[in-house]
Tab-separated table of C-alpha atoms and ligand atoms in Angstrom:
chain	number	residue	atom	x	y	z
P	1	UNK	CA	-48.020	31.970	8.415
P	2	UNK	CA	-45.526	34.118	6.557
P	3	UNK	CA	-45.151	36.414	9.575
P	4	UNK	CA	-44.384	33.350	11.681
P	5	UNK	CA	-41.965	31.955	9.093
P	6	UNK	CA	-40.153	35.306	8.892
P	7	UNK	CA	-39.707	35.338	12.669
P	8	UNK	CA	-38.359	31.816	12.591
P	9	UNK	CA	-35.895	32.776	9.848
P	10	UNK	CA	-34.675	35.601	12.094
P	11	UNK	CA	-34.355	33.089	14.962
P	12	UNK	CA	-32.293	30.713	12.822
P	13	UNK	CA	-30.015	33.459	11.518
P	14	UNK	CA	-29.511	34.968	14.976
P	15	UNK	CA	-26.523	32.728	15.921
P	16	UNK	CA	-24.812	33.774	12.661
P	17	UNK	CA	-24.874	37.379	13.845
P	18	UNK	CA	-27.820	38.569	11.762
P	19	UNK	CA	-30.428	40.801	13.395
P	20	UNK	CA	-33.800	41.790	11.959
P	21	UNK	CA	-34.017	45.478	11.026
P	22	UNK	CA	-37.031	47.630	10.224
P	23	UNK	CA	-36.033	48.723	6.720
P	24	UNK	CA	-33.840	47.151	4.035
P	25	UNK	CA	-31.775	50.344	3.691
P	26	UNK	CA	-28.492	49.143	5.118
P	27	UNK	CA	-29.198	45.445	5.372
P	28	UNK	CA	-26.499	42.927	4.422
P	29	UNK	CA	-29.201	40.496	3.436
P	30	UNK	CA	-32.763	41.020	2.289
P	31	UNK	CA	-35.209	38.128	2.373
P	32	UNK	CA	-38.434	38.685	0.505
P	33	UNK	CA	-40.947	36.257	2.009
P	34	UNK	CA	-43.599	35.823	-0.657
P	35	UNK	CA	-47.215	34.743	-1.129
P	36	UNK	CA	-48.597	32.943	-4.195
P	37	UNK	CA	-52.253	32.764	-3.180
P	38	UNK	CA	-53.585	35.301	-5.697
P	39	UNK	CA	-52.071	36.819	-8.814
P	40	UNK	CA	-51.794	40.259	-7.224
P	41	UNK	CA	-49.539	38.957	-4.449
P	42	UNK	CA	-47.317	37.208	-6.965
P	43	UNK	CA	-47.063	40.253	-9.231
P	44	UNK	CA	-45.920	42.300	-6.285
P	45	UNK	CA	-42.883	40.054	-5.874
P	46	UNK	CA	-41.454	41.071	-9.207
P	47	UNK	CA	-41.966	44.782	-8.574
P	48	UNK	CA	-40.446	44.475	-5.085
P	49	UNK	CA	-37.512	42.582	-6.584
P	50	UNK	CA	-36.792	45.517	-8.880
P	51	UNK	CA	-36.344	47.662	-5.785
P	52	UNK	CA	-34.029	45.062	-4.253
P	53	UNK	CA	-31.831	45.257	-7.336
P	54	UNK	CA	-31.556	49.056	-6.934
P	55	UNK	CA	-30.753	48.580	-3.263
P	56	UNK	CA	-28.037	46.036	-4.062
P	57	UNK	CA	-26.524	48.280	-6.782
P	58	UNK	CA	-26.535	51.277	-4.461
P	59	UNK	CA	-24.653	49.398	-1.728
P	60	UNK	CA	-22.239	47.896	-4.249
P	61	UNK	CA	-21.098	51.466	-5.085
P	62	UNK	CA	-19.610	51.688	-1.599
P	63	UNK	CA	-18.125	48.201	-1.846
P	64	UNK	CA	-20.805	46.480	0.228
P	65	UNK	CA	-22.213	43.102	-0.731
P	66	UNK	CA	-25.949	42.464	-0.318
P	67	UNK	CA	-27.465	39.001	-0.396
P	68	UNK	CA	-30.903	39.036	-2.000
P	69	UNK	CA	-33.082	36.033	-1.168
P	70	UNK	CA	-36.624	35.085	-2.155
P	71	UNK	CA	-38.503	32.820	0.249
P	72	UNK	CA	-42.053	31.515	0.513
P	73	UNK	CA	-44.600	30.151	-1.925
P	74	UNK	CA	-43.625	32.194	-4.998
P	75	UNK	CA	-40.084	30.918	-4.530
P	76	UNK	CA	-41.496	27.387	-4.355
P	77	UNK	CA	-43.698	27.717	-7.435
P	78	UNK	CA	-41.536	29.947	-9.612
P	79	UNK	CA	-37.991	29.478	-8.345
P	80	UNK	CA	-36.444	28.880	-11.770
P	81	UNK	CA	-38.341	31.779	-13.326
P	82	UNK	CA	-37.091	34.125	-10.604
P	83	UNK	CA	-33.532	32.957	-11.194
P	84	UNK	CA	-33.905	33.608	-14.957
P	85	UNK	CA	-35.673	36.943	-14.681
P	86	UNK	CA	-33.715	38.371	-11.758
P	87	UNK	CA	-29.992	37.630	-12.088
P	88	UNK	CA	-29.244	39.679	-8.970
P	89	UNK	CA	-31.136	37.198	-6.773
P	90	UNK	CA	-28.630	35.048	-4.885
P	91	UNK	CA	-30.896	32.599	-3.138
P	92	UNK	CA	-34.363	31.137	-3.694
P	93	UNK	CA	-35.859	28.792	-1.116
P	94	UNK	CA	-39.296	27.295	-0.532
P	95	UNK	CA	-41.358	27.365	2.671
P	96	UNK	CA	-40.197	23.913	3.794
P	97	UNK	CA	-36.451	24.550	3.618
P	98	UNK	CA	-35.759	27.619	5.714
P	99	UNK	CA	-34.274	25.610	8.572
P	100	UNK	CA	-31.341	25.081	6.165
P	101	UNK	CA	-30.740	28.837	5.964
P	102	UNK	CA	-27.322	28.855	7.676
P	103	UNK	CA	-25.848	26.460	5.067
P	104	UNK	CA	-27.749	28.109	2.220
P	105	UNK	CA	-26.479	31.564	3.156
P	106	UNK	CA	-22.876	30.336	3.217
P	107	UNK	CA	-23.309	28.660	-0.171
P	108	UNK	CA	-25.049	31.708	-1.632
P	109	UNK	CA	-21.964	33.812	-0.936
P	110	UNK	CA	-20.202	31.751	-3.629
P	111	UNK	CA	-22.906	30.612	-6.052
P	112	UNK	CA	-26.611	31.107	-6.794
P	113	UNK	CA	-28.745	28.667	-4.803
P	114	UNK	CA	-32.252	27.279	-5.432
P	115	UNK	CA	-33.848	25.003	-2.835
P	116	UNK	CA	-37.459	23.910	-3.301
P	117	UNK	CA	-37.467	20.549	-1.486
P	118	UNK	CA	-40.246	19.396	0.865
P	119	UNK	CA	-38.538	17.989	3.977
P	120	UNK	CA	-41.316	19.148	6.345
P	121	UNK	CA	-40.519	16.848	9.228
P	122	UNK	CA	-36.878	17.758	9.358
P	123	UNK	CA	-37.795	21.441	9.217
P	124	UNK	CA	-39.743	21.293	12.464
P	125	UNK	CA	-37.158	18.996	14.051
P	126	UNK	CA	-34.395	21.476	13.388
P	127	UNK	CA	-36.201	24.729	14.218
P	128	UNK	CA	-35.036	26.130	17.556
P	129	UNK	CA	-37.681	25.646	20.280
P	130	UNK	CA	-36.950	29.076	21.689
P	131	UNK	CA	-38.184	32.103	19.768
P	132	UNK	CA	-35.181	34.297	20.533
P	133	UNK	CA	-36.596	37.201	18.549
P	134	UNK	CA	-39.981	37.081	20.358
P	135	UNK	CA	-41.137	40.495	21.531
P	136	UNK	CA	-44.315	41.167	23.510
P	137	UNK	CA	-47.072	38.961	24.927
P	138	UNK	CA	-48.538	37.593	21.658
P	139	UNK	CA	-46.920	34.830	19.649
P	140	UNK	CA	-47.629	32.431	16.818
P	141	UNK	CA	-46.959	28.714	17.055
P	142	UNK	CA	-47.097	26.628	13.910
P	143	UNK	CA	-48.732	23.271	14.670
P	144	UNK	CA	-49.654	22.010	11.229
P	145	UNK	CA	-48.537	22.741	7.713
P	146	UNK	CA	-49.606	21.956	4.206
P	147	UNK	CA	-52.942	20.859	2.866
P	148	UNK	CA	-54.476	17.721	1.355
P	149	UNK	CA	-57.844	19.305	0.531
P	150	UNK	CA	-57.161	20.433	-3.039
P	151	UNK	CA	-59.830	23.079	-3.407
P	152	UNK	CA	-59.850	23.630	-7.153
P	153	UNK	CA	-58.827	27.313	-6.979
P	154	UNK	CA	-55.979	26.993	-4.512
P	155	UNK	CA	-52.196	26.697	-4.887
P	156	UNK	CA	-51.464	25.823	-1.262
P	157	UNK	CA	-51.362	22.015	-1.639
P	158	UNK	CA	-48.741	22.506	-4.374
P	159	UNK	CA	-46.613	25.178	-2.675
P	160	UNK	CA	-46.767	24.157	0.984
P	161	UNK	CA	-46.997	20.441	0.276
P	162	UNK	CA	-48.829	17.610	2.042
P	163	UNK	CA	-50.436	17.940	5.458
P	164	UNK	CA	-48.108	17.469	8.384
P	165	UNK	CA	-48.935	17.749	12.110
P	166	UNK	CA	-46.224	18.412	14.661
P	167	UNK	CA	-46.064	16.088	17.690
P	168	UNK	CA	-48.177	17.483	20.560
P	169	UNK	CA	-45.338	17.369	23.092
P	170	UNK	CA	-43.160	19.668	20.980
P	171	UNK	CA	-45.981	22.185	20.702
P	172	UNK	CA	-46.581	22.121	24.451
P	173	UNK	CA	-42.828	22.614	25.064
P	174	UNK	CA	-42.781	25.559	22.673
P	175	UNK	CA	-45.815	27.095	24.396
P	176	UNK	CA	-44.151	26.754	27.815
P	177	UNK	CA	-40.921	28.310	26.540
P	178	UNK	CA	-42.921	31.221	25.130
P	179	UNK	CA	-44.845	31.553	28.394
P	180	UNK	CA	-41.481	31.804	30.200
P	181	UNK	CA	-40.666	34.698	27.853
P	182	UNK	CA	-43.831	36.531	28.965
P	183	UNK	CA	-46.180	35.330	26.230
P	184	UNK	CA	-49.840	35.202	27.290
P	185	UNK	CA	-51.539	34.932	23.930
P	186	UNK	CA	-50.817	32.090	21.501
P	187	UNK	CA	-52.199	31.746	18.011
P	188	UNK	CA	-51.883	28.225	16.640
P	189	UNK	CA	-51.170	28.248	12.938
P	190	UNK	CA	-51.738	25.921	10.060
P	191	UNK	CA	-53.075	26.121	6.510
P	192	UNK	CA	-55.630	23.599	7.679
P	193	UNK	CA	-55.191	23.972	11.383
P	194	UNK	CA	-58.181	21.925	12.494
P	195	UNK	CA	-57.054	18.971	10.391
P	196	UNK	CA	-54.413	18.703	13.118
P	197	UNK	CA	-53.786	15.103	14.165
P	198	UNK	CA	-50.523	15.099	16.071
P	199	UNK	CA	-48.870	12.260	17.901
P	200	UNK	CA	-49.115	12.574	21.687
P	201	UNK	CA	-46.548	11.393	24.252
P	202	UNK	CA	-48.510	8.163	24.911
P	203	UNK	CA	-48.603	7.290	21.212
P	204	UNK	CA	-52.247	8.281	20.736
P	205	UNK	CA	-53.338	10.886	18.194
P	206	UNK	CA	-54.575	14.250	19.377
P	207	UNK	CA	-57.092	16.407	17.570
P	208	UNK	CA	-56.907	20.198	17.664
P	209	UNK	CA	-59.581	20.259	20.389
P	210	UNK	CA	-57.514	17.893	22.550
P	211	UNK	CA	-54.375	19.954	21.988
P	212	UNK	CA	-56.222	23.144	22.964
P	213	UNK	CA	-57.415	21.493	26.179
P	214	UNK	CA	-53.780	20.702	27.089
P	215	UNK	CA	-52.598	24.203	26.178
P	216	UNK	CA	-55.405	25.659	28.266
P	217	UNK	CA	-53.952	23.822	31.284
P	218	UNK	CA	-50.588	25.610	30.987
P	219	UNK	CA	-50.391	28.186	33.709
P	220	UNK	CA	-49.859	31.652	32.223
P	221	UNK	CA	-51.302	30.905	28.771
P	222	UNK	CA	-54.334	33.164	28.954
P	223	UNK	CA	-55.460	33.424	25.358
P	224	UNK	CA	-55.536	30.765	22.684
P	225	UNK	CA	-56.580	31.272	19.067
P	226	UNK	CA	-56.090	29.231	15.927
P	227	UNK	CA	-56.273	29.732	12.196
P	228	UNK	CA	-57.199	28.810	9.501
P	229	UNK	CA	-59.937	26.216	9.822
P	230	UNK	CA	-61.852	24.207	7.259
P	231	UNK	CA	-65.558	23.474	7.854
P	232	UNK	CA	-65.029	19.780	7.088
P	233	UNK	CA	-62.669	19.411	10.030
P	234	UNK	CA	-64.783	21.049	12.732
P	235	UNK	CA	-65.284	18.035	15.012
P	236	UNK	CA	-66.932	17.508	18.401
P	237	UNK	CA	-63.567	17.854	20.229
P	238	UNK	CA	-63.156	21.360	18.854
P	239	UNK	CA	-66.728	22.344	19.677
P	240	UNK	CA	-66.226	20.969	23.207
P	241	UNK	CA	-62.991	22.956	23.558
P	242	UNK	CA	-64.945	26.138	22.828
P	243	UNK	CA	-67.354	25.174	25.590
P	244	UNK	CA	-64.781	24.026	28.159
P	245	UNK	CA	-61.509	25.934	27.763
P	246	UNK	CA	-61.767	29.453	29.217
P	247	UNK	CA	-58.505	30.536	27.535
P	248	UNK	CA	-59.843	29.670	24.085
P	249	UNK	CA	-61.037	32.969	22.643
P	250	UNK	CA	-64.655	33.253	21.463
P	251	UNK	CA	-63.687	33.678	17.846
P	252	UNK	CA	-63.303	31.484	14.799
P	253	UNK	CA	-62.076	32.240	11.300
P	254	UNK	CA	-64.030	29.720	9.268
P	255	UNK	CA	-63.771	30.370	5.521
P	256	UNK	CA	-66.772	29.307	3.471
P	257	UNK	CA	-65.824	30.881	0.095
P	258	UNK	CA	-69.356	30.676	-1.334
P	259	UNK	CA	-72.933	30.109	-0.216
P	260	UNK	CA	-73.952	28.239	-3.365
P	261	UNK	CA	-73.930	24.440	-3.241
P	262	UNK	CA	-73.135	24.210	-6.960
P	263	UNK	CA	-70.120	26.497	-6.584
P	264	UNK	CA	-68.992	24.781	-3.372
P	265	UNK	CA	-69.059	21.491	-5.270
P	266	UNK	CA	-67.118	22.907	-8.179
P	267	UNK	CA	-64.605	24.344	-5.690
P	268	UNK	CA	-64.231	20.834	-4.187
P	269	UNK	CA	-65.023	22.182	-0.722
P	270	UNK	CA	-66.838	18.915	0.111
P	271	UNK	CA	-69.661	20.471	2.130
P	272	UNK	CA	-72.925	22.304	1.506
P	273	UNK	CA	-74.013	25.742	2.661
P	274	UNK	CA	-76.490	24.172	5.095
P	275	UNK	CA	-73.787	21.985	6.594
P	276	UNK	CA	-71.832	25.174	7.260
P	277	UNK	CA	-74.904	26.775	8.877
P	278	UNK	CA	-75.220	23.723	11.141
P	279	UNK	CA	-71.587	23.992	12.269
P	280	UNK	CA	-72.082	27.657	13.118
P	281	UNK	CA	-75.218	26.808	15.112
P	282	UNK	CA	-73.402	24.078	17.081
P	283	UNK	CA	-70.524	26.398	17.939
P	284	UNK	CA	-72.924	29.142	19.026
P	285	UNK	CA	-74.765	26.662	21.238
P	286	UNK	CA	-71.449	25.647	22.854
P	287	UNK	CA	-70.117	29.192	23.275
P	288	UNK	CA	-72.860	31.829	22.951
P	289	UNK	CA	-70.494	34.812	22.608
P	290	UNK	CA	-68.471	33.244	19.784
P	291	UNK	CA	-68.032	35.432	16.689
P	292	UNK	CA	-67.082	34.380	13.191
P	293	UNK	CA	-65.040	35.664	10.323
P	294	UNK	CA	-64.687	34.142	6.888
P	295	UNK	CA	-63.086	34.279	3.456
P	296	UNK	CA	-65.144	34.656	0.285
P	297	UNK	CA	-64.329	34.325	-3.377
P	298	UNK	CA	-66.631	36.082	-5.839
P	299	UNK	CA	-66.696	35.319	-9.542
P	300	UNK	CA	-65.527	31.715	-9.377
P	301	UNK	CA	-65.945	30.197	-12.886
P	302	UNK	CA	-69.629	29.467	-13.527
P	303	UNK	CA	-70.924	31.699	-10.711
P	304	UNK	CA	-74.372	32.977	-11.697
P	305	UNK	CA	-76.311	35.829	-10.134
P	306	UNK	CA	-78.345	33.190	-8.229
P	307	UNK	CA	-75.141	31.587	-6.907
P	308	UNK	CA	-73.920	34.959	-5.742
P	309	UNK	CA	-77.279	35.704	-4.109
P	310	UNK	CA	-76.894	32.411	-2.191
P	311	UNK	CA	-73.606	33.750	-0.822
P	312	UNK	CA	-75.314	36.991	0.225
P	313	UNK	CA	-78.052	34.959	1.930
P	314	UNK	CA	-75.501	32.870	3.826
P	315	UNK	CA	-73.829	36.056	5.063
P	316	UNK	CA	-77.205	37.416	6.201
P	317	UNK	CA	-77.917	34.142	8.024
P	318	UNK	CA	-74.557	33.778	9.758
P	319	UNK	CA	-73.789	37.438	10.607
P	320	UNK	CA	-70.004	37.856	10.624
P	321	UNK	CA	-67.889	40.120	12.783
P	322	UNK	CA	-65.402	40.542	9.929
P	323	UNK	CA	-64.384	38.906	6.673
P	324	UNK	CA	-61.963	38.897	3.778
P	325	UNK	CA	-63.364	38.794	0.284
P	326	UNK	CA	-61.568	38.421	-2.999
P	327	UNK	CA	-62.199	38.341	-6.719
P	328	UNK	CA	-61.417	34.928	-8.131
P	329	UNK	CA	-57.879	34.809	-9.459
P	330	UNK	CA	-56.917	31.973	-11.805
P	331	UNK	CA	-53.766	30.284	-10.525
P	332	UNK	CA	-51.511	28.326	-12.870
P	333	UNK	CA	-51.607	24.574	-12.296
P	334	UNK	CA	-54.911	24.524	-10.403
P	335	UNK	CA	-57.973	22.678	-11.813
P	336	UNK	CA	-60.156	25.803	-11.760
P	337	UNK	CA	-57.727	27.588	-14.084
P	338	UNK	CA	-59.053	25.347	-16.900
P	339	UNK	CA	-62.752	25.753	-16.087
P	340	UNK	CA	-65.326	27.261	-18.425
P	341	UNK	CA	-67.683	30.066	-17.559
P	342	UNK	CA	-65.286	32.858	-16.651
P	343	UNK	CA	-67.070	35.717	-14.935
P	344	UNK	CA	-66.511	39.121	-16.471
P	345	UNK	CA	-64.266	41.386	-14.409
P	346	UNK	CA	-66.879	44.154	-14.207
P	347	UNK	CA	-69.402	41.668	-12.789
P	348	UNK	CA	-66.844	40.455	-10.259
P	349	UNK	CA	-66.207	44.049	-9.205
P	350	UNK	CA	-69.882	44.734	-8.787
P	351	UNK	CA	-70.495	41.549	-6.765
P	352	UNK	CA	-67.462	42.179	-4.596
P	353	UNK	CA	-68.762	45.645	-3.825
P	354	UNK	CA	-72.203	44.361	-2.826
P	355	UNK	CA	-70.703	41.628	-0.651
P	356	UNK	CA	-68.249	43.977	1.024
P	357	UNK	CA	-70.970	46.529	1.749
P	358	UNK	CA	-73.008	43.842	3.516
P	359	UNK	CA	-69.986	42.528	5.438
P	360	UNK	CA	-68.988	46.056	6.464
P	361	UNK	CA	-72.503	46.668	7.767
P	362	UNK	CA	-72.275	43.502	9.876
P	363	UNK	CA	-68.856	44.506	11.150
P	364	UNK	CA	-70.267	47.897	12.168
P	365	UNK	CA	-73.165	46.205	13.959
P	366	UNK	CA	-70.821	43.887	15.814
P	367	UNK	CA	-68.513	46.689	16.919
P	368	UNK	CA	-71.204	49.188	17.919
P	369	UNK	CA	-73.009	46.542	19.985
P	370	UNK	CA	-69.960	46.658	22.258
P	371	UNK	CA	-70.426	50.298	23.218
P	372	UNK	CA	-70.908	50.545	26.985
P	373	UNK	CA	-69.491	47.079	27.636
P	374	UNK	CA	-66.301	46.388	29.593
P	375	UNK	CA	-63.944	43.924	27.935
P	376	UNK	CA	-60.517	42.477	28.803
P	377	UNK	CA	-57.854	43.948	26.510
P	378	UNK	CA	-54.377	42.489	26.135
P	379	UNK	CA	-51.874	45.272	25.517
P	380	UNK	CA	-49.354	43.974	23.028
P	381	UNK	CA	-48.174	47.095	21.215
P	382	UNK	CA	-47.250	50.725	21.612
P	383	UNK	CA	-49.914	53.242	20.661
P	384	UNK	CA	-49.829	55.899	17.969
P	385	UNK	CA	-49.841	58.729	20.499
P	386	UNK	CA	-47.809	59.341	23.654
P	387	UNK	CA	-49.304	57.623	26.692
P	388	UNK	CA	-51.264	55.231	24.517
P	389	UNK	CA	-51.027	51.470	24.210
P	390	UNK	CA	-52.304	49.193	21.507
P	391	UNK	CA	-54.248	46.154	22.554
P	392	UNK	CA	-56.724	43.538	21.432
P	393	UNK	CA	-60.108	42.386	22.689
P	394	UNK	CA	-61.045	38.687	23.007
P	395	UNK	CA	-62.395	38.998	19.442
P	396	UNK	CA	-59.039	40.306	18.288
P	397	UNK	CA	-60.343	43.803	17.557
P	398	UNK	CA	-57.543	46.346	17.760
P	399	UNK	CA	-57.875	49.142	20.303
P	400	UNK	CA	-55.817	52.202	21.180
P	401	UNK	CA	-56.226	53.059	24.842
P	402	UNK	CA	-54.618	55.706	27.057
P	403	UNK	CA	-52.728	53.528	29.540
P	404	UNK	CA	-49.475	53.683	31.512
P	405	UNK	CA	-46.502	51.959	29.864
P	406	UNK	CA	-46.362	49.277	32.557
P	407	UNK	CA	-49.645	47.881	31.220
P	408	UNK	CA	-47.728	46.605	28.182
P	409	UNK	CA	-47.940	42.811	28.194
P	410	UNK	CA	-50.873	42.836	30.623
P	411	UNK	CA	-54.596	42.265	30.341
P	412	UNK	CA	-56.792	45.073	31.698
P	413	UNK	CA	-60.519	45.823	31.719
P	414	UNK	CA	-61.460	48.493	29.199
P	415	UNK	CA	-64.823	50.211	28.849
P	416	UNK	CA	-65.829	50.708	25.224
P	417	UNK	CA	-66.884	54.326	24.621
P	418	UNK	CA	-67.314	54.433	20.913
P	419	UNK	CA	-67.098	52.208	17.868
P	420	UNK	CA	-67.378	52.335	14.105
P	421	UNK	CA	-67.085	49.636	11.453
P	422	UNK	CA	-63.305	49.835	11.594
P	423	UNK	CA	-62.330	51.109	15.028
P	424	UNK	CA	-63.171	50.839	18.703
P	425	UNK	CA	-62.150	53.261	21.414
P	426	UNK	CA	-62.314	52.955	25.159
P	427	UNK	CA	-60.758	53.784	28.489
P	428	UNK	CA	-59.300	51.802	31.357
P	429	UNK	CA	-62.070	50.680	33.677
P	430	UNK	CA	-59.910	50.357	36.778
A	1	5AD	N1	-58.570	33.410	-6.071
A	1	5AD	C1	-59.129	34.215	-5.144
A	1	5AD	N2	-59.027	33.990	-3.830
A	1	5AD	C2	-58.329	32.901	-3.425
A	1	5AD	N3	-58.064	32.416	-2.206
A	1	5AD	C3	-57.319	31.301	-2.337
A	1	5AD	N4	-57.079	31.054	-3.628
A	1	5AD	C4	-57.710	32.030	-4.335
A	1	5AD	C5	-57.839	32.306	-5.718
A	1	5AD	N5	-57.310	31.526	-6.646
A	1	5AD	C6	-58.594	33.007	-0.992
A	1	5AD	C7	-59.557	32.041	-0.279
A	1	5AD	C8	-58.747	31.584	0.897
A	1	5AD	C9	-57.885	32.797	1.170
A	1	5AD	C10	-56.666	32.526	1.985
A	1	5AD	O1	-57.524	33.260	-0.097
A	1	5AD	O2	-60.692	32.783	0.130
A	1	5AD	O3	-59.544	31.219	1.994
A	2	SF4	FE1	-56.355	25.969	-0.138
A	2	SF4	FE2	-57.568	26.041	2.280
A	2	SF4	FE3	-58.640	24.603	0.239
A	2	SF4	FE4	-56.354	23.783	1.424
A	2	SF4	S1	-58.413	23.942	2.367
A	2	SF4	S2	-56.767	23.832	-0.793
A	2	SF4	S3	-55.362	25.759	1.867
A	2	SF4	S4	-58.400	26.867	0.355
């Protein structure tokens, strides 16, 4: 979501003459787009800001002014603190206000500006439909923002605000505009993307599954993905879309966090481990080649060895193609931050290691099972070596393949020659 937001900021600033550059070295403005999800991400903001101050001082020596801005969820949650601790920061703005960037930038040239409002609807209404800075065949489209789930560990409902779904027609227009720019692969974004319930042109409400059906009918849109989903919102429409829409990729990121019912309850996830197993089974029945990834938190307050073993068992039962796993990080203002039963850091480390070893083994199994198969790869990047392109399989695995430059932006059949837990190699089949 932050990658998408950063692109949209570049789009909005484009008419003012700003262009995105690869490094901050000679930039007139630096926007640090931040994440508040875990403590580590937040800590990084303050160390990065120190570097921005040096950068600003350095440029000031040659009489150049640098605007330093902090965007995103840390800006939302800790805007005042940033202003106090970092006097060289000119502008702080939350994730729901970046459509106001042109005015904010002008104001910030004269005074320090903090904007942490939540005008979600107006943000989407005033974002340009065209992604002028779009490059390559893969693009993100934000369809939903915010979250009303209030998992007890999570800051998102406080930093991104309440759930909001964009009208379906606007999303379809954006997809068509992107298609006209050569985009073939669209990833629909939302903190709770399958809670999507957008208004359609006829006044009815569309689910994510319904929206995907309509996107699948757009000529030229060849790959559709979405993230991130919540198990509670996997409905029949979405399962049907996986069965019926050929452009919908056979992949789903479906975070479960824990395999223990007691911990799931304490996390306020509102489902059991078995309910999650049932969802996975239904999706596999609808689309046999579907693969899953997930997020896990180890060491949530009160997690016993038996709770952790339940997580390991769930992983063994589901078999993931990849996953992200984290040590629990207490976030200020969340209910879990006041819970008893803190798990010792050394125990968290040890559990994380065991979980990651199991997940890595499953990832290796998934990748190596592809050896000898031919898969369609969409080339959406330049390779590391000359004559190479970077592409992605239907399961979003990255691949470097020797291919002529004109294959960039195209889908080609690639035979998988070799694979490890973290890489896959292959050659053009035609
Ligand atoms: N501690 C650790 N991990 C967290 N996540 C969210 N909040 C926390 C937290 N307080 C993880 C969850 C979520 C992912 C985006 O980040 O696994 O799915
Ligand atoms: Fe956070 Fe996701 Fe839970 Fe919403 S559903 S509170 S974004 S973990």
